[in-house]
Coordinates of C-alpha atoms in Angstrom, one line a residue:
M15 CA 0.0 0.0 0.0
S16 CA 1.4 3.3 -1.1
S17 CA 2.0 6.1 1.4
A18 CA -0.7 8.3 -0.3
V19 CA -3.4 5.6 0.1
R20 CA -2.4 5.0 3.7
R21 CA -2.9 8.7 4.6
A22 CA -6.4 8.7 3.0
V23 CA -7.4 5.6 5.0
I24 CA -6.2 7.3 8.3
E25 CA -8.2 10.5 7.6
L26 CA -11.4 8.6 6.9
V27 CA -11.1 6.6 10.2
A28 CA -10.5 9.9 12.1
L29 CA -13.6 11.4 10.6
G30 CA -15.6 8.4 11.6
V31 CA -14.4 8.6 15.2
L32 CA -15.3 12.3 15.5
A33 CA -18.8 11.6 14.1
C34 CA -19.4 9.2 17.0
Q35 CA -18.5 11.8 19.7
P36 CA -21.4 13.5 21.7
A37 CA -22.5 17.0 20.4
P38 CA -21.2 20.0 22.4
E39 CA -23.5 21.8 24.9
P40 CA -25.3 24.8 23.2
S41 CA -24.0 28.2 24.3
V42 CA -26.4 30.5 26.4
A43 CA -27.1 34.0 25.0
P44 CA -27.4 37.0 27.4
L45 CA -31.0 37.9 28.4
G46 CA -32.6 40.5 26.2
P47 CA -36.0 42.1 25.8
A48 CA -38.8 39.6 25.6
V49 CA -40.3 39.2 22.1
S50 CA -44.1 39.2 22.3
E51 CA -46.0 36.8 20.1
E52 CA -49.4 38.6 20.7
Q53 CA -51.3 39.8 17.7
P54 CA -51.2 43.6 17.0
R55 CA -53.6 45.4 19.4
D56 CA -56.5 47.5 18.4
S57 CA -55.6 51.2 17.8
A58 CA -58.1 52.3 20.4
D59 CA -56.2 50.3 23.1
V60 CA -53.0 52.0 22.1
A61 CA -54.6 55.4 22.2
T62 CA -55.9 54.7 25.6
E63 CA -52.5 53.9 27.0
R64 CA -50.9 56.9 25.3
A65 CA -53.5 59.3 26.8
P66 CA -54.4 58.2 30.3
L67 CA -57.2 60.0 32.2
D68 CA -55.3 62.4 34.4
W69 CA -58.3 63.5 36.4
R70 CA -56.7 64.8 39.6
T71 CA -56.8 68.6 40.3
V72 CA -54.3 70.1 42.7
Y73 CA -56.0 73.1 44.3
T74 CA -54.1 75.7 46.3
V75 CA -55.6 78.2 48.7
D76 CA -55.4 81.9 48.7
E77 CA -53.8 82.3 52.1
G78 CA -54.3 86.1 52.3
A79 CA -58.0 86.0 51.5
G80 CA -59.2 85.4 55.1
S81 CA -61.9 83.0 56.4
F82 CA -65.4 82.6 54.9
A83 CA -68.6 80.8 55.7
L84 CA -72.1 80.1 54.2
V85 CA -75.2 81.1 56.2
E86 CA -78.2 78.9 55.7
I87 CA -81.4 80.2 54.0
G88 CA -83.8 81.4 56.7
A89 CA -81.1 82.3 59.3
R90 CA -81.6 85.3 61.4
L91 CA -78.8 88.0 61.5
R92 CA -78.6 90.9 63.9
D93 CA -76.7 94.1 64.2
N94 CA -74.8 93.5 67.4
A95 CA -74.0 90.7 69.8
R96 CA -76.3 91.9 72.5
G97 CA -79.5 92.0 70.5
G98 CA -80.6 95.1 68.6
Q99 CA -82.4 94.9 65.3
S100 CA -82.5 91.5 63.5
W101 CA -83.6 90.3 60.1
V102 CA -84.1 87.0 58.3
Y103 CA -82.0 86.1 55.3
D104 CA -84.5 85.0 52.5
G105 CA -82.2 84.5 49.5
L106 CA -82.4 81.7 47.0
H107 CA -79.0 80.3 48.0
P108 CA -76.9 80.4 51.1
L109 CA -75.4 83.7 52.0
L110 CA -71.6 84.0 51.5
V111 CA -70.0 85.9 54.3
Q112 CA -66.5 86.8 55.5
V113 CA -65.7 85.7 59.1
V114 CA -64.5 88.6 61.3
N115 CA -64.5 87.0 64.7
A116 CA -65.7 83.4 65.5
G117 CA -67.1 82.7 68.9
P118 CA -68.5 79.4 70.3
E119 CA -72.1 80.6 69.8
L120 CA -72.0 83.8 67.7
V121 CA -69.9 84.6 64.7
E122 CA -69.3 88.2 63.6
V123 CA -69.4 88.4 59.8
R124 CA -69.1 90.9 57.0
L125 CA -71.7 90.6 54.1
D126 CA -69.4 92.1 51.5
W127 CA -65.7 92.8 51.2
P128 CA -63.1 94.3 48.8
E129 CA -62.9 92.4 45.5
R130 CA -60.0 89.9 45.4
A131 CA -59.4 88.4 42.0
S132 CA -56.9 85.9 43.3
A133 CA -59.6 84.1 45.5
H134 CA -62.4 81.9 44.1
H135 CA -65.5 81.0 46.0
C136 CA -67.4 77.8 45.1
A137 CA -71.0 78.7 46.2
G138 CA -73.2 81.3 47.8
A139 CA -74.8 84.7 47.3
R140 CA -73.1 88.0 48.2
A141 CA -75.1 90.7 49.7
G142 CA -73.6 93.6 47.8
L143 CA -73.2 95.9 50.8
G144 CA -70.4 95.5 53.4
L145 CA -72.5 95.3 56.5
R146 CA -71.1 93.8 59.7
A147 CA -73.5 91.5 61.5
F148 CA -73.8 88.6 63.9
V149 CA -75.2 85.1 63.2
E150 CA -75.4 82.0 65.4
T151 CA -72.8 79.3 64.7
T152 CA -75.5 76.7 64.2
A153 CA -76.7 78.7 61.2
L154 CA -73.5 78.1 59.3
L155 CA -73.5 75.3 56.7
E156 CA -71.0 72.4 56.8
V157 CA -68.4 72.9 54.0
V158 CA -65.2 71.2 52.8
T159 CA -62.3 72.9 54.5
R160 CA -59.5 71.2 52.7
A161 CA -59.4 70.5 49.0
T162 CA -58.8 66.9 48.1
S163 CA -58.8 64.2 45.4
I164 CA -60.5 60.9 46.3
E165 CA -60.3 57.7 44.2
L166 CA -63.5 55.6 44.4
A167 CA -63.7 51.8 44.6
D168 CA -64.2 51.3 40.8
G169 CA -61.3 53.5 39.8
S170 CA -63.4 56.6 39.3
G171 CA -62.5 59.8 41.1
L172 CA -63.6 63.0 42.7
N173 CA -62.0 66.4 43.0
V174 CA -63.5 68.8 45.6
A175 CA -62.3 72.3 46.6
S176 CA -62.6 74.1 49.9
G177 CA -65.8 76.0 50.3
V178 CA -68.1 73.3 48.7
P179 CA -71.2 72.7 50.8
V180 CA -71.8 69.2 52.2
V181 CA -75.3 67.8 52.7
R182 CA -75.5 64.6 54.7
R183 CA -78.3 62.1 54.3
A184 CA -79.0 58.7 55.8
D185 CA -76.8 56.7 53.4
E186 CA -75.1 59.3 51.2
I187 CA -73.6 62.8 50.9
V188 CA -74.4 65.5 48.4
L189 CA -71.7 67.9 47.2
S190 CA -72.9 70.9 45.3
T191 CA -71.5 74.1 43.8
R192 CA -75.0 75.3 42.7
A193 CA -75.2 78.9 41.7
K194 CA -72.9 81.9 42.1
L195 CA -74.8 85.1 42.7
N196 CA -73.7 88.7 42.2
G197 CA -74.6 91.5 44.5
T198 CA -77.8 92.4 42.6
G199 CA -79.5 89.1 43.3
F200 CA -79.2 87.5 39.8
V201 CA -78.0 83.9 39.6
M202 CA -75.1 83.0 37.4
S203 CA -75.8 79.3 36.5
D204 CA -72.4 77.9 37.2
G205 CA -73.4 74.9 39.3
F206 CA -72.8 71.2 39.6
S207 CA -74.2 68.7 42.1
I208 CA -73.4 65.0 42.8
A209 CA -74.5 62.3 45.3
L210 CA -72.2 59.6 46.4
D211 CA -71.5 57.1 49.2
P212 CA -70.0 58.8 52.3
V213 CA -66.2 59.5 51.8
A214 CA -63.5 60.9 54.0
L215 CA -63.6 64.7 53.8
Q216 CA -62.2 67.4 56.1
T217 CA -65.1 69.6 56.9
G218 CA -66.2 72.5 59.2
V219 CA -68.1 75.7 59.1
S220 CA -65.5 78.1 57.8
Y221 CA -62.9 77.8 55.0
V222 CA -60.2 79.7 53.2
P223 CA -61.0 80.0 49.4
I224 CA -59.0 78.4 46.7
A225 CA -56.6 80.4 44.5
S226 CA -58.1 81.3 41.2
A227 CA -54.9 80.3 39.5
S228 CA -55.3 76.7 40.5
I229 CA -58.7 76.3 38.9
P230 CA -58.6 73.8 36.0
T231 CA -59.5 74.9 32.5
P232 CA -62.4 73.1 30.8
L233 CA -62.2 71.6 27.4
D234 CA -64.1 73.2 24.5
R235 CA -66.5 70.3 23.8
E236 CA -70.1 69.3 24.4
L237 CA -71.5 65.9 24.9
T238 CA -74.5 64.0 26.3
G239 CA -74.7 60.5 27.8
E240 CA -74.1 58.8 31.1
L241 CA -71.2 58.9 33.5
R242 CA -70.6 55.8 35.8
Y243 CA -68.8 56.4 39.1
G244 CA -68.6 54.6 42.5
G245 CA -71.5 52.2 41.7
R246 CA -73.7 55.1 40.6
S247 CA -74.5 56.9 37.4
L248 CA -75.1 60.5 36.3
R249 CA -76.9 61.7 33.3
V250 CA -74.7 64.2 31.4
A251 CA -75.6 67.2 29.3
T252 CA -72.7 69.6 29.3
G253 CA -73.3 73.3 29.3
L254 CA -73.4 76.0 32.0
A255 CA -74.1 73.4 34.7
Q256 CA -71.3 71.0 33.9
R257 CA -68.2 71.0 31.6
V258 CA -65.7 68.5 30.4
Y259 CA -62.2 68.8 32.0
Q260 CA -60.4 65.7 30.8
Q261 CA -61.4 63.2 28.0
P262 CA -58.5 61.3 26.4
E263 CA -59.4 60.2 22.8
A264 CA -61.0 56.7 22.6
S265 CA -60.5 56.1 26.3
G266 CA -64.2 55.7 27.2
R267 CA -63.5 57.8 30.4
L268 CA -63.8 61.5 31.2
S269 CA -63.8 64.1 34.0
L270 CA -66.5 66.7 34.2
G271 CA -68.1 69.1 36.6
S272 CA -67.5 72.7 37.6
A273 CA -64.5 74.8 38.7
C274 CA -64.7 73.5 42.3
L275 CA -66.0 70.0 41.8
Q276 CA -65.2 67.4 39.2
L277 CA -66.2 63.8 38.8
A278 CA -64.3 61.2 36.7
G279 CA -65.6 57.9 35.5
A280 CA -66.6 55.7 32.6
F281 CA -68.6 57.5 30.0
D282 CA -71.3 56.1 27.6
P283 CA -72.5 58.5 24.9
G284 CA -76.3 58.8 24.6
P285 CA -79.2 61.2 24.3
A286 CA -79.6 64.2 26.5
P287 CA -81.7 64.0 29.7
E288 CA -85.3 64.9 29.2
A289 CA -85.0 67.7 31.8
W290 CA -81.9 69.8 32.5
P291 CA -80.6 69.9 36.0
S292 CA -82.1 72.8 38.0
T293 CA -79.7 75.6 39.0
G294 CA -82.1 77.1 41.5
G295 CA -83.8 79.9 39.5
S296 CA -82.6 83.0 37.8
G297 CA -83.2 85.6 40.5
C298 CA -85.5 87.0 43.2
S299 CA -89.1 88.1 42.6
R300 CA -88.9 91.2 44.8
P301 CA -92.0 93.2 45.9
S302 CA -92.9 95.9 43.5
T303 CA -92.5 99.6 44.5
T304 CA -94.1 102.7 43.2
S305 CA -91.1 104.9 44.1
R306 CA -89.1 106.4 41.3
E307 CA -86.3 107.6 43.6
L308 CA -82.8 106.2 43.1
W309 CA -80.0 106.7 45.6
A310 CA -76.4 105.8 44.9
L311 CA -74.0 105.3 47.8
R312 CA -70.4 106.4 47.4
V313 CA -67.8 103.6 47.3
G314 CA -65.8 103.9 50.5
A315 CA -68.6 105.5 52.5
A316 CA -69.0 104.4 56.2
L317 CA -72.3 102.7 57.1
T318 CA -74.0 103.1 60.5
W319 CA -76.9 101.5 62.3
P320 CA -79.8 103.9 63.3
D321 CA -78.3 104.1 66.9
G322 CA -75.0 105.4 65.4
E323 CA -73.0 102.2 65.9
D324 CA -70.6 101.1 63.1
A325 CA -72.4 99.0 60.5
G326 CA -69.6 98.5 58.0
E327 CA -68.5 100.1 54.7
V328 CA -69.5 100.4 51.0
F329 CA -67.1 98.4 49.0
R330 CA -68.8 98.7 45.6
R331 CA -71.3 100.9 43.8
F332 CA -74.7 100.4 45.4
V333 CA -78.1 101.8 44.4
H334 CA -81.2 101.9 46.7
V335 CA -84.6 102.3 45.2
G336 CA -87.1 104.1 47.5
K337 CA -87.4 107.0 49.9
L338 CA -84.9 107.9 52.6
R339 CA -85.4 108.8 56.3
R340 CA -83.5 111.8 57.7
R341 CA -81.6 111.4 61.0
G342 CA -79.7 114.6 61.4
D343 CA -76.9 114.7 58.8
R344 CA -77.5 111.0 58.0
R345 CA -79.8 109.4 55.5
C346 CA -81.3 106.0 56.4
F347 CA -83.1 103.3 54.4
E348 CA -84.4 99.8 54.8
L349 CA -82.1 97.4 53.0
T350 CA -83.3 94.6 50.9
L351 CA -80.6 91.9 51.1
A352 CA -82.2 89.1 49.1
C353 CA -85.7 88.4 47.9
G354 CA -87.5 90.9 50.2
E355 CA -90.0 88.4 51.6
H356 CA -89.0 89.6 55.1
P357 CA -88.2 93.1 56.3
G358 CA -84.5 93.9 56.1
P359 CA -82.3 96.0 58.5
Q360 CA -82.3 99.8 58.5
V361 CA -78.9 101.2 57.7
C362 CA -77.7 104.8 57.5
V363 CA -75.0 106.8 55.6
S364 CA -73.8 110.4 55.7
A365 CA -75.9 112.7 53.5
A366 CA -72.6 113.7 51.8
D367 CA -72.1 110.1 50.7
I368 CA -75.3 109.6 48.9
S369 CA -76.6 111.1 45.6
G370 CA -80.1 110.9 44.2
G371 CA -81.9 110.7 40.9
Q372 CA -85.0 109.3 39.1
L373 CA -85.6 106.0 37.3
G374 CA -85.1 107.8 34.0
D375 CA -81.4 108.4 35.0
L376 CA -80.5 104.7 34.8
N377 CA -77.9 104.1 32.2
S378 CA -77.0 100.9 30.5
T379 CA -75.2 99.5 33.5
G380 CA -78.2 99.8 35.7
L381 CA -76.6 102.5 37.9
L382 CA -77.1 106.2 38.3
D383 CA -75.4 108.2 35.6
G384 CA -72.9 110.7 36.8
S385 CA -71.4 111.2 40.3

């Protein structure tokens, strides 16, 4: 056998031996991102994840605004702590007052105050004249004293600001920002009301208003349907009474309500309710008068009670319709604070701080023309 043939035989035998050896262990690659074998998801699901419902509102308070309270309808106010003249508040909505001094039984309040754009109040009527008065503590409504966000059991949520009234019933609570009134007794329909199972809220009878800068901005959209929250549902018809604050596209969820109270939950589009929620009327039906006399009080003028005691100050332009009573160098009149169903208090001002006219002198703003 030649040497070349011998080498070929040896190489073939070696290859056969190698073929009989066990295969080497496979190498282990480093861990990397898992590769999903799921089918592509619906575009609506992707949109929902990209735009979560960020329903929480973080309110801040206007620390320098002072303390405020809401006086219940039908409460009796009086001009001093000892007694004096008294009158019944007969407005359409609770009376918003500034707390001057709070005692265990009586609270000294102011019925109007200098305008403060940085503070926002969630409910109540303002009297329009800065009288100082006294009211029993028991006549003050329970309100939220600390703004909060609460997540309900089904993942829905609630934002509530300080100053929102709380009504407690047997098995639920009602939160409402119904109506904001100006000093002339006309209702601005900026209200929202919801009922829910009792939740943990910090409440009391006085509060510091929220800062206007912390109020959320509503979306420019309108819708009708039903909002599901906390095992309950609410018929929705957005407008003056309720507005949309958050609604991610294709999420099926939204947040709606008012500046001080928003509710977040699952939303089902549908027809509008047969009846719109009531906002409590558009204004008082005051007794008619045959008097044609108008009297404008100077802003900044001091107010006194008939006995000469301090009664407050005029913080904004105020017009009285009717005759005046002379008391020396003062002019006195009976004040109509709300709907006029009950006699109001008699208040006086210096003759130098009041100017008169006739109904024909009314200009487009509803106030006396001129000084």
